[in-house]
């Protein structure tokens, strides 16, 4: 039987970890690219320390993993650009720290774009089911005060994904590009949102209520549904996969 592999950024915790666990159960080899390893271990889970703030070094590390794999032996090869950050989270002009803005966009936008470029470049001659799933956010389409960086960085990733999906539609051996919007999901990122001050993020109360009313998505349940789609090869070019469709 041919092998299957997923490269996931930010699989040390949260949605990325749930995706990794579910993929491992389905027989995938999984590479986790994050700063910390997390507690979970598995013989087919490989941890590659990476800091997406440093795009050049991150691309080099993913490149060396891709070059170490016999790509022709794989039936499915996926890159999931899942890692993401919210900070800096406050109204623009509260301070002036360009280094925080640069770091934010490196993690949420520039590194995922550069990793997508690498993946397409390395895989465009390999005839297999290959895809890039970029994890976006509802904040890309709805402006939340306090999240100017986050909304803008995710909107750029959305636009990039949709544009490259159009390009790949025209090539003979395409890489599938799709977006995934997890919605409000019960991870450390939500804990961080609930602890934000009203001054920095005026929507904190609504996120606290959603948590208290049990309205947050379960990362494990959602990951299971997404991995089913990957198993069935039903992620298609330009798809925008919403948590609402997955969990309905
Ligand atoms: N949770 C939600 O409600 C929600 C809603 C919409 C969209 N999303 C999106 O879903 C994705 C996953 O979110 P989550 O809720 O699972 O977040 P999370 O629990 O905070 O996990 C974030 C992951 O990203 C990694 N990461 C952060 N900064 C990194 C860096 N500089 N270099 C490498 N890895 C880094 C973290 O690993 P290390 O700390 O080990 O580096 C961690 O594994 C994000 O893109 C987020 O924007 C989440």
mmCIF file with all atom_site columns, N, CA and C in Angstrom, residues 72-125:
data_model
loop_
_atom_site.group_PDB
_atom_site.id
_atom_site.type_symbol
_atom_site.label_atom_id
_atom_site.label_alt_id
_atom_site.label_comp_id
_atom_site.label_asym_id
_atom_site.label_entity_id
_atom_site.label_seq_id
_atom_site.pdbx_PDB_ins_code
_atom_site.Cartn_x
_atom_site.Cartn_y
_atom_site.Cartn_z
_atom_site.occupancy
_atom_site.B_iso_or_equiv
_atom_site.pdbx_formal_charge
_atom_site.auth_seq_id
_atom_site.auth_comp_id
_atom_site.auth_asym_id
_atom_site.auth_atom_id
_atom_site.pdbx_PDB_model_num
ATOM 1   N N  . UNK A 1 72  ? 7.631  9.936  -4.697  1.00 0.00 ? 72  UNK A N  1
ATOM 2   C CA . UNK A 1 72  ? 6.887  9.071  -5.647  1.00 0.00 ? 72  UNK A CA 1
ATOM 3   C C  . UNK A 1 72  ? 6.222  7.888  -4.939  1.00 0.00 ? 72  UNK A C  1
ATOM 4   N N  . UNK A 1 73  ? 6.687  7.585  -3.712  1.00 0.00 ? 73  UNK A N  1
ATOM 5   C CA . UNK A 1 73  ? 6.109  6.451  -2.977  1.00 0.00 ? 73  UNK A CA 1
ATOM 6   C C  . UNK A 1 73  ? 4.806  6.829  -2.273  1.00 0.00 ? 73  UNK A C  1
ATOM 7   N N  . UNK A 1 74  ? 4.443  8.101  -2.348  1.00 0.00 ? 74  UNK A N  1
ATOM 8   C CA . UNK A 1 74  ? 3.278  8.560  -1.578  1.00 0.00 ? 74  UNK A CA 1
ATOM 9   C C  . UNK A 1 74  ? 2.042  8.708  -2.457  1.00 0.00 ? 74  UNK A C  1
ATOM 10  N N  . UNK A 1 75  ? 0.928  8.273  -1.907  1.00 0.00 ? 75  UNK A N  1
ATOM 11  C CA . UNK A 1 75  ? -0.365 8.363  -2.585  1.00 0.00 ? 75  UNK A CA 1
ATOM 12  C C  . UNK A 1 75  ? -1.028 9.705  -2.297  1.00 0.00 ? 75  UNK A C  1
ATOM 13  N N  . UNK A 1 76  ? -0.747 10.248 -1.120  1.00 0.00 ? 76  UNK A N  1
ATOM 14  C CA . UNK A 1 76  ? -1.289 11.543 -0.703  1.00 0.00 ? 76  UNK A CA 1
ATOM 15  C C  . UNK A 1 76  ? -0.187 12.325 0.009   1.00 0.00 ? 76  UNK A C  1
ATOM 16  N N  . UNK A 1 77  ? -0.001 13.584 -0.405  1.00 0.00 ? 77  UNK A N  1
ATOM 17  C CA . UNK A 1 77  ? 0.987  14.454 0.260   1.00 0.00 ? 77  UNK A CA 1
ATOM 18  C C  . UNK A 1 77  ? 0.301  15.793 0.527   1.00 0.00 ? 77  UNK A C  1
ATOM 19  N N  . UNK A 1 78  ? 0.211  16.185 1.801   1.00 0.00 ? 78  UNK A N  1
ATOM 20  C CA . UNK A 1 78  ? -0.490 17.431 2.125   1.00 0.00 ? 78  UNK A CA 1
ATOM 21  C C  . UNK A 1 78  ? 0.362  18.354 2.988   1.00 0.00 ? 78  UNK A C  1
ATOM 22  N N  . UNK A 1 79  ? 0.201  19.642 2.726   1.00 0.00 ? 79  UNK A N  1
ATOM 23  C CA . UNK A 1 79  ? 0.793  20.666 3.602   1.00 0.00 ? 79  UNK A CA 1
ATOM 24  C C  . UNK A 1 79  ? -0.367 21.411 4.246   1.00 0.00 ? 79  UNK A C  1
ATOM 25  N N  . UNK A 1 80  ? -0.416 21.444 5.563   1.00 0.00 ? 80  UNK A N  1
ATOM 26  C CA . UNK A 1 80  ? -1.457 22.204 6.251   1.00 0.00 ? 80  UNK A CA 1
ATOM 27  C C  . UNK A 1 80  ? -0.789 23.370 6.974   1.00 0.00 ? 80  UNK A C  1
ATOM 28  N N  . UNK A 1 81  ? -0.990 24.559 6.429   1.00 0.00 ? 81  UNK A N  1
ATOM 29  C CA . UNK A 1 81  ? -0.469 25.778 7.065   1.00 0.00 ? 81  UNK A CA 1
ATOM 30  C C  . UNK A 1 81  ? -1.464 26.173 8.154   1.00 0.00 ? 81  UNK A C  1
ATOM 31  N N  . UNK A 1 82  ? -1.262 25.577 9.322   1.00 0.00 ? 82  UNK A N  1
ATOM 32  C CA . UNK A 1 82  ? -2.220 25.749 10.427  1.00 0.00 ? 82  UNK A CA 1
ATOM 33  C C  . UNK A 1 82  ? -1.750 26.750 11.477  1.00 0.00 ? 82  UNK A C  1
ATOM 34  N N  . UNK A 1 83  ? -0.443 26.834 11.725  1.00 0.00 ? 83  UNK A N  1
ATOM 35  C CA . UNK A 1 83  ? 0.061  27.693 12.808  1.00 0.00 ? 83  UNK A CA 1
ATOM 36  C C  . UNK A 1 83  ? -0.402 29.130 12.588  1.00 0.00 ? 83  UNK A C  1
ATOM 37  N N  . UNK A 1 84  ? -0.787 29.768 13.666  1.00 0.00 ? 84  UNK A N  1
ATOM 38  C CA . UNK A 1 84  ? -1.218 31.157 13.561  1.00 0.00 ? 84  UNK A CA 1
ATOM 39  C C  . UNK A 1 84  ? -1.187 31.829 14.915  1.00 0.00 ? 84  UNK A C  1
ATOM 40  N N  . UNK A 1 85  ? -1.087 33.151 14.894  1.00 0.00 ? 85  UNK A N  1
ATOM 41  C CA . UNK A 1 85  ? -1.063 33.930 16.144  1.00 0.00 ? 85  UNK A CA 1
ATOM 42  C C  . UNK A 1 85  ? -2.036 35.103 16.047  1.00 0.00 ? 85  UNK A C  1
ATOM 43  N N  . UNK A 1 86  ? -2.492 35.551 17.218  1.00 0.00 ? 86  UNK A N  1
ATOM 44  C CA . UNK A 1 86  ? -3.387 36.717 17.288  1.00 0.00 ? 86  UNK A CA 1
ATOM 45  C C  . UNK A 1 86  ? -2.613 38.004 17.568  1.00 0.00 ? 86  UNK A C  1
ATOM 46  N N  . UNK A 1 87  ? -1.580 37.904 18.396  1.00 0.00 ? 87  UNK A N  1
ATOM 47  C CA . UNK A 1 87  ? -0.878 39.105 18.833  1.00 0.00 ? 87  UNK A CA 1
ATOM 48  C C  . UNK A 1 87  ? -0.116 39.761 17.676  1.00 0.00 ? 87  UNK A C  1
ATOM 49  N N  . UNK A 1 88  ? 0.044  41.075 17.672  1.00 0.00 ? 88  UNK A N  1
ATOM 50  C CA . UNK A 1 88  ? -0.425 42.023 18.666  1.00 0.00 ? 88  UNK A CA 1
ATOM 51  C C  . UNK A 1 88  ? -1.919 42.310 18.499  1.00 0.00 ? 88  UNK A C  1
ATOM 52  N N  . UNK A 1 89  ? -2.610 42.285 19.648  1.00 0.00 ? 89  UNK A N  1
ATOM 53  C CA . UNK A 1 89  ? -4.059 42.412 19.666  1.00 0.00 ? 89  UNK A CA 1
ATOM 54  C C  . UNK A 1 89  ? -4.427 43.655 20.494  1.00 0.00 ? 89  UNK A C  1
ATOM 55  N N  . UNK A 1 90  ? -4.602 44.774 19.838  1.00 0.00 ? 90  UNK A N  1
ATOM 56  C CA . UNK A 1 90  ? -5.052 46.024 20.469  1.00 0.00 ? 90  UNK A CA 1
ATOM 57  C C  . UNK A 1 90  ? -5.335 47.018 19.367  1.00 0.00 ? 90  UNK A C  1
ATOM 58  N N  . UNK A 1 91  ? -6.064 48.111 19.688  1.00 0.00 ? 91  UNK A N  1
ATOM 59  C CA . UNK A 1 91  ? -6.378 49.070 18.629  1.00 0.00 ? 91  UNK A CA 1
ATOM 60  C C  . UNK A 1 91  ? -5.100 49.692 18.061  1.00 0.00 ? 91  UNK A C  1
ATOM 61  N N  . UNK A 1 92  ? -5.059 49.831 16.764  1.00 0.00 ? 92  UNK A N  1
ATOM 62  C CA . UNK A 1 92  ? -3.889 50.397 16.084  1.00 0.00 ? 92  UNK A CA 1
ATOM 63  C C  . UNK A 1 92  ? -3.543 51.774 16.656  1.00 0.00 ? 92  UNK A C  1
ATOM 64  N N  . UNK A 1 93  ? -2.284 51.994 16.943  1.00 0.00 ? 93  UNK A N  1
ATOM 65  C CA . UNK A 1 93  ? -1.835 53.284 17.451  1.00 0.00 ? 93  UNK A CA 1
ATOM 66  C C  . UNK A 1 93  ? -1.727 53.313 18.949  1.00 0.00 ? 93  UNK A C  1
ATOM 67  N N  . UNK A 1 94  ? -2.186 52.252 19.635  1.00 0.00 ? 94  UNK A N  1
ATOM 68  C CA . UNK A 1 94  ? -2.046 52.217 21.098  1.00 0.00 ? 94  UNK A CA 1
ATOM 69  C C  . UNK A 1 94  ? -0.566 52.319 21.460  1.00 0.00 ? 94  UNK A C  1
ATOM 70  N N  . UNK A 1 95  ? 0.258  51.706 20.613  1.00 0.00 ? 95  UNK A N  1
ATOM 71  C CA . UNK A 1 95  ? 1.701  51.789 20.777  1.00 0.00 ? 95  UNK A CA 1
ATOM 72  C C  . UNK A 1 95  ? 2.296  51.801 19.373  1.00 0.00 ? 95  UNK A C  1
ATOM 73  N N  . UNK A 1 96  ? 3.609  51.811 19.266  1.00 0.00 ? 96  UNK A N  1
ATOM 74  C CA . UNK A 1 96  ? 4.218  51.663 17.943  1.00 0.00 ? 96  UNK A CA 1
ATOM 75  C C  . UNK A 1 96  ? 5.353  50.662 18.063  1.00 0.00 ? 96  UNK A C  1
ATOM 76  N N  . UNK A 1 97  ? 5.052  49.419 17.672  1.00 0.00 ? 97  UNK A N  1
ATOM 77  C CA . UNK A 1 97  ? 6.060  48.359 17.768  1.00 0.00 ? 97  UNK A CA 1
ATOM 78  C C  . UNK A 1 97  ? 6.089  47.606 16.452  1.00 0.00 ? 97  UNK A C  1
ATOM 79  N N  . UNK A 1 98  ? 6.785  48.166 15.458  1.00 0.00 ? 98  UNK A N  1
ATOM 80  C CA . UNK A 1 98  ? 6.767  47.537 14.133  1.00 0.00 ? 98  UNK A CA 1
ATOM 81  C C  . UNK A 1 98  ? 7.292  46.113 14.145  1.00 0.00 ? 98  UNK A C  1
ATOM 82  N N  . UNK A 1 99  ? 8.161  45.803 15.111  1.00 0.00 ? 99  UNK A N  1
ATOM 83  C CA . UNK A 1 99  ? 8.717  44.439 15.144  1.00 0.00 ? 99  UNK A CA 1
ATOM 84  C C  . UNK A 1 99  ? 7.614  43.408 15.416  1.00 0.00 ? 99  UNK A C  1
ATOM 85  N N  . UNK A 1 100 ? 6.595  43.810 16.209  1.00 0.00 ? 100 UNK A N  1
ATOM 86  C CA . UNK A 1 100 ? 5.501  42.871 16.495  1.00 0.00 ? 100 UNK A CA 1
ATOM 87  C C  . UNK A 1 100 ? 4.637  42.647 15.255  1.00 0.00 ? 100 UNK A C  1
ATOM 88  N N  . UNK A 1 101 ? 4.460  43.725 14.485  1.00 0.00 ? 101 UNK A N  1
ATOM 89  C CA . UNK A 1 101 ? 3.677  43.609 13.250  1.00 0.00 ? 101 UNK A CA 1
ATOM 90  C C  . UNK A 1 101 ? 4.420  42.704 12.253  1.00 0.00 ? 101 UNK A C  1
ATOM 91  N N  . UNK A 1 102 ? 5.724  42.906 12.175  1.00 0.00 ? 102 UNK A N  1
ATOM 92  C CA . UNK A 1 102 ? 6.523  42.086 11.247  1.00 0.00 ? 102 UNK A CA 1
ATOM 93  C C  . UNK A 1 102 ? 6.453  40.605 11.637  1.00 0.00 ? 102 UNK A C  1
ATOM 94  N N  . UNK A 1 103 ? 6.573  40.339 12.932  1.00 0.00 ? 103 UNK A N  1
ATOM 95  C CA . UNK A 1 103 ? 6.523  38.937 13.398  1.00 0.00 ? 103 UNK A CA 1
ATOM 96  C C  . UNK A 1 103 ? 5.164  38.318 13.096  1.00 0.00 ? 103 UNK A C  1
ATOM 97  N N  . UNK A 1 104 ? 4.104  39.093 13.374  1.00 0.00 ? 104 UNK A N  1
ATOM 98  C CA . UNK A 1 104 ? 2.753  38.597 13.157  1.00 0.00 ? 104 UNK A CA 1
ATOM 99  C C  . UNK A 1 104 ? 2.543  38.170 11.699  1.00 0.00 ? 104 UNK A C  1
ATOM 100 N N  . UNK A 1 105 ? 2.905  39.061 10.773  1.00 0.00 ? 105 UNK A N  1
ATOM 101 C CA . UNK A 1 105 ? 2.683  38.747 9.354   1.00 0.00 ? 105 UNK A CA 1
ATOM 102 C C  . UNK A 1 105 ? 3.614  37.641 8.873   1.00 0.00 ? 105 UNK A C  1
ATOM 103 N N  . UNK A 1 106 ? 4.786  37.520 9.483   1.00 0.00 ? 106 UNK A N  1
ATOM 104 C CA . UNK A 1 106 ? 5.684  36.412 9.100   1.00 0.00 ? 106 UNK A CA 1
ATOM 105 C C  . UNK A 1 106 ? 5.027  35.077 9.425   1.00 0.00 ? 106 UNK A C  1
ATOM 106 N N  . UNK A 1 107 ? 4.434  34.985 10.611  1.00 0.00 ? 107 UNK A N  1
ATOM 107 C CA . UNK A 1 107 ? 3.831  33.706 11.024  1.00 0.00 ? 107 UNK A CA 1
ATOM 108 C C  . UNK A 1 107 ? 2.546  33.431 10.245  1.00 0.00 ? 107 UNK A C  1
ATOM 109 N N  . UNK A 1 108 ? 1.663  34.426 10.165  1.00 0.00 ? 108 UNK A N  1
ATOM 110 C CA . UNK A 1 108 ? 0.319  34.177 9.624   1.00 0.00 ? 108 UNK A CA 1
ATOM 111 C C  . UNK A 1 108 ? 0.236  34.237 8.101   1.00 0.00 ? 108 UNK A C  1
ATOM 112 N N  . UNK A 1 109 ? 1.149  34.984 7.477   1.00 0.00 ? 109 UNK A N  1
ATOM 113 C CA . UNK A 1 109 ? 1.005  35.201 6.034   1.00 0.00 ? 109 UNK A CA 1
ATOM 114 C C  . UNK A 1 109 ? 2.267  34.828 5.250   1.00 0.00 ? 109 UNK A C  1
ATOM 115 N N  . UNK A 1 110 ? 3.404  35.425 5.621   1.00 0.00 ? 110 UNK A N  1
ATOM 116 C CA . UNK A 1 110 ? 4.585  35.288 4.747   1.00 0.00 ? 110 UNK A CA 1
ATOM 117 C C  . UNK A 1 110 ? 5.106  33.845 4.755   1.00 0.00 ? 110 UNK A C  1
ATOM 118 N N  . UNK A 1 111 ? 5.224  33.247 5.930   1.00 0.00 ? 111 UNK A N  1
ATOM 119 C CA . UNK A 1 111 ? 5.723  31.858 5.961   1.00 0.00 ? 111 UNK A CA 1
ATOM 120 C C  . UNK A 1 111 ? 4.760  30.889 5.275   1.00 0.00 ? 111 UNK A C  1
ATOM 121 N N  . UNK A 1 112 ? 3.445  30.959 5.552   1.00 0.00 ? 112 UNK A N  1
ATOM 122 C CA . UNK A 1 112 ? 2.540  30.057 4.815   1.00 0.00 ? 112 UNK A CA 1
ATOM 123 C C  . UNK A 1 112 ? 2.617  30.244 3.302   1.00 0.00 ? 112 UNK A C  1
ATOM 124 N N  . UNK A 1 113 ? 2.778  31.483 2.852   1.00 0.00 ? 113 UNK A N  1
ATOM 125 C CA . UNK A 1 113 ? 2.891  31.723 1.406   1.00 0.00 ? 113 UNK A CA 1
ATOM 126 C C  . UNK A 1 113 ? 4.203  31.123 0.886   1.00 0.00 ? 113 UNK A C  1
ATOM 127 N N  . UNK A 1 114 ? 5.289  31.364 1.608   1.00 0.00 ? 114 UNK A N  1
ATOM 128 C CA . UNK A 1 114 ? 6.595  30.843 1.153   1.00 0.00 ? 114 UNK A CA 1
ATOM 129 C C  . UNK A 1 114 ? 6.615  29.306 1.188   1.00 0.00 ? 114 UNK A C  1
ATOM 130 N N  . UNK A 1 115 ? 5.967  28.720 2.189   1.00 0.00 ? 115 UNK A N  1
ATOM 131 C CA . UNK A 1 115 ? 5.915  27.246 2.255   1.00 0.00 ? 115 UNK A CA 1
ATOM 132 C C  . UNK A 1 115 ? 5.038  26.689 1.135   1.00 0.00 ? 115 UNK A C  1
ATOM 133 N N  . UNK A 1 116 ? 3.982  27.425 0.792   1.00 0.00 ? 116 UNK A N  1
ATOM 134 C CA . UNK A 1 116 ? 3.127  26.990 -0.329  1.00 0.00 ? 116 UNK A CA 1
ATOM 135 C C  . UNK A 1 116 ? 3.933  27.011 -1.623  1.00 0.00 ? 116 UNK A C  1
ATOM 136 N N  . UNK A 1 117 ? 4.717  28.087 -1.790  1.00 0.00 ? 117 UNK A N  1
ATOM 137 C CA . UNK A 1 117 ? 5.530  28.189 -3.013  1.00 0.00 ? 117 UNK A CA 1
ATOM 138 C C  . UNK A 1 117 ? 6.517  27.023 -3.101  1.00 0.00 ? 117 UNK A C  1
ATOM 139 N N  . UNK A 1 118 ? 7.178  26.747 -1.973  1.00 0.00 ? 118 UNK A N  1
ATOM 140 C CA . UNK A 1 118 ? 8.127  25.620 -1.935  1.00 0.00 ? 118 UNK A CA 1
ATOM 141 C C  . UNK A 1 118 ? 7.423  24.314 -2.304  1.00 0.00 ? 118 UNK A C  1
ATOM 142 N N  . UNK A 1 119 ? 6.282  24.077 -1.693  1.00 0.00 ? 119 UNK A N  1
ATOM 143 C CA . UNK A 1 119 ? 5.542  22.820 -1.881  1.00 0.00 ? 119 UNK A CA 1
ATOM 144 C C  . UNK A 1 119 ? 5.166  22.639 -3.358  1.00 0.00 ? 119 UNK A C  1
ATOM 145 N N  . UNK A 1 120 ? 4.647  23.713 -3.965  1.00 0.00 ? 120 UNK A N  1
ATOM 146 C CA . UNK A 1 120 ? 4.253  23.623 -5.379  1.00 0.00 ? 120 UNK A CA 1
ATOM 147 C C  . UNK A 1 120 ? 5.493  23.357 -6.239  1.00 0.00 ? 120 UNK A C  1
ATOM 148 N N  . UNK A 1 121 ? 6.573  24.068 -5.933  1.00 0.00 ? 121 UNK A N  1
ATOM 149 C CA . UNK A 1 121 ? 7.806  23.920 -6.714  1.00 0.00 ? 121 UNK A CA 1
ATOM 150 C C  . UNK A 1 121 ? 8.350  22.495 -6.626  1.00 0.00 ? 121 UNK A C  1
ATOM 151 N N  . UNK A 1 122 ? 8.331  21.935 -5.430  1.00 0.00 ? 122 UNK A N  1
ATOM 152 C CA . UNK A 1 122 ? 8.913  20.596 -5.232  1.00 0.00 ? 122 UNK A CA 1
ATOM 153 C C  . UNK A 1 122 ? 8.016  19.491 -5.770  1.00 0.00 ? 122 UNK A C  1
ATOM 154 N N  . UNK A 1 123 ? 6.701  19.765 -5.810  1.00 0.00 ? 123 UNK A N  1
ATOM 155 C CA . UNK A 1 123 ? 5.772  18.671 -6.125  1.00 0.00 ? 123 UNK A CA 1
ATOM 156 C C  . UNK A 1 123 ? 5.130  18.754 -7.504  1.00 0.00 ? 123 UNK A C  1
ATOM 157 N N  . UNK A 1 124 ? 5.457  19.789 -8.250  1.00 0.00 ? 124 UNK A N  1
ATOM 158 C CA . UNK A 1 124 ? 4.676  19.958 -9.493  1.00 0.00 ? 124 UNK A CA 1
ATOM 159 C C  . UNK A 1 124 ? 4.920  18.868 -10.536 1.00 0.00 ? 124 UNK A C  1
ATOM 160 N N  . UNK A 1 125 ? 5.948  18.042 -10.332 1.00 0.00 ? 125 UNK A N  1
ATOM 161 C CA . UNK A 1 125 ? 6.147  16.946 -11.290 1.00 0.00 ? 125 UNK A CA 1
ATOM 162 C C  . UNK A 1 125 ? 5.705  15.595 -10.719 1.00 0.00 ? 125 UNK A C  1
#
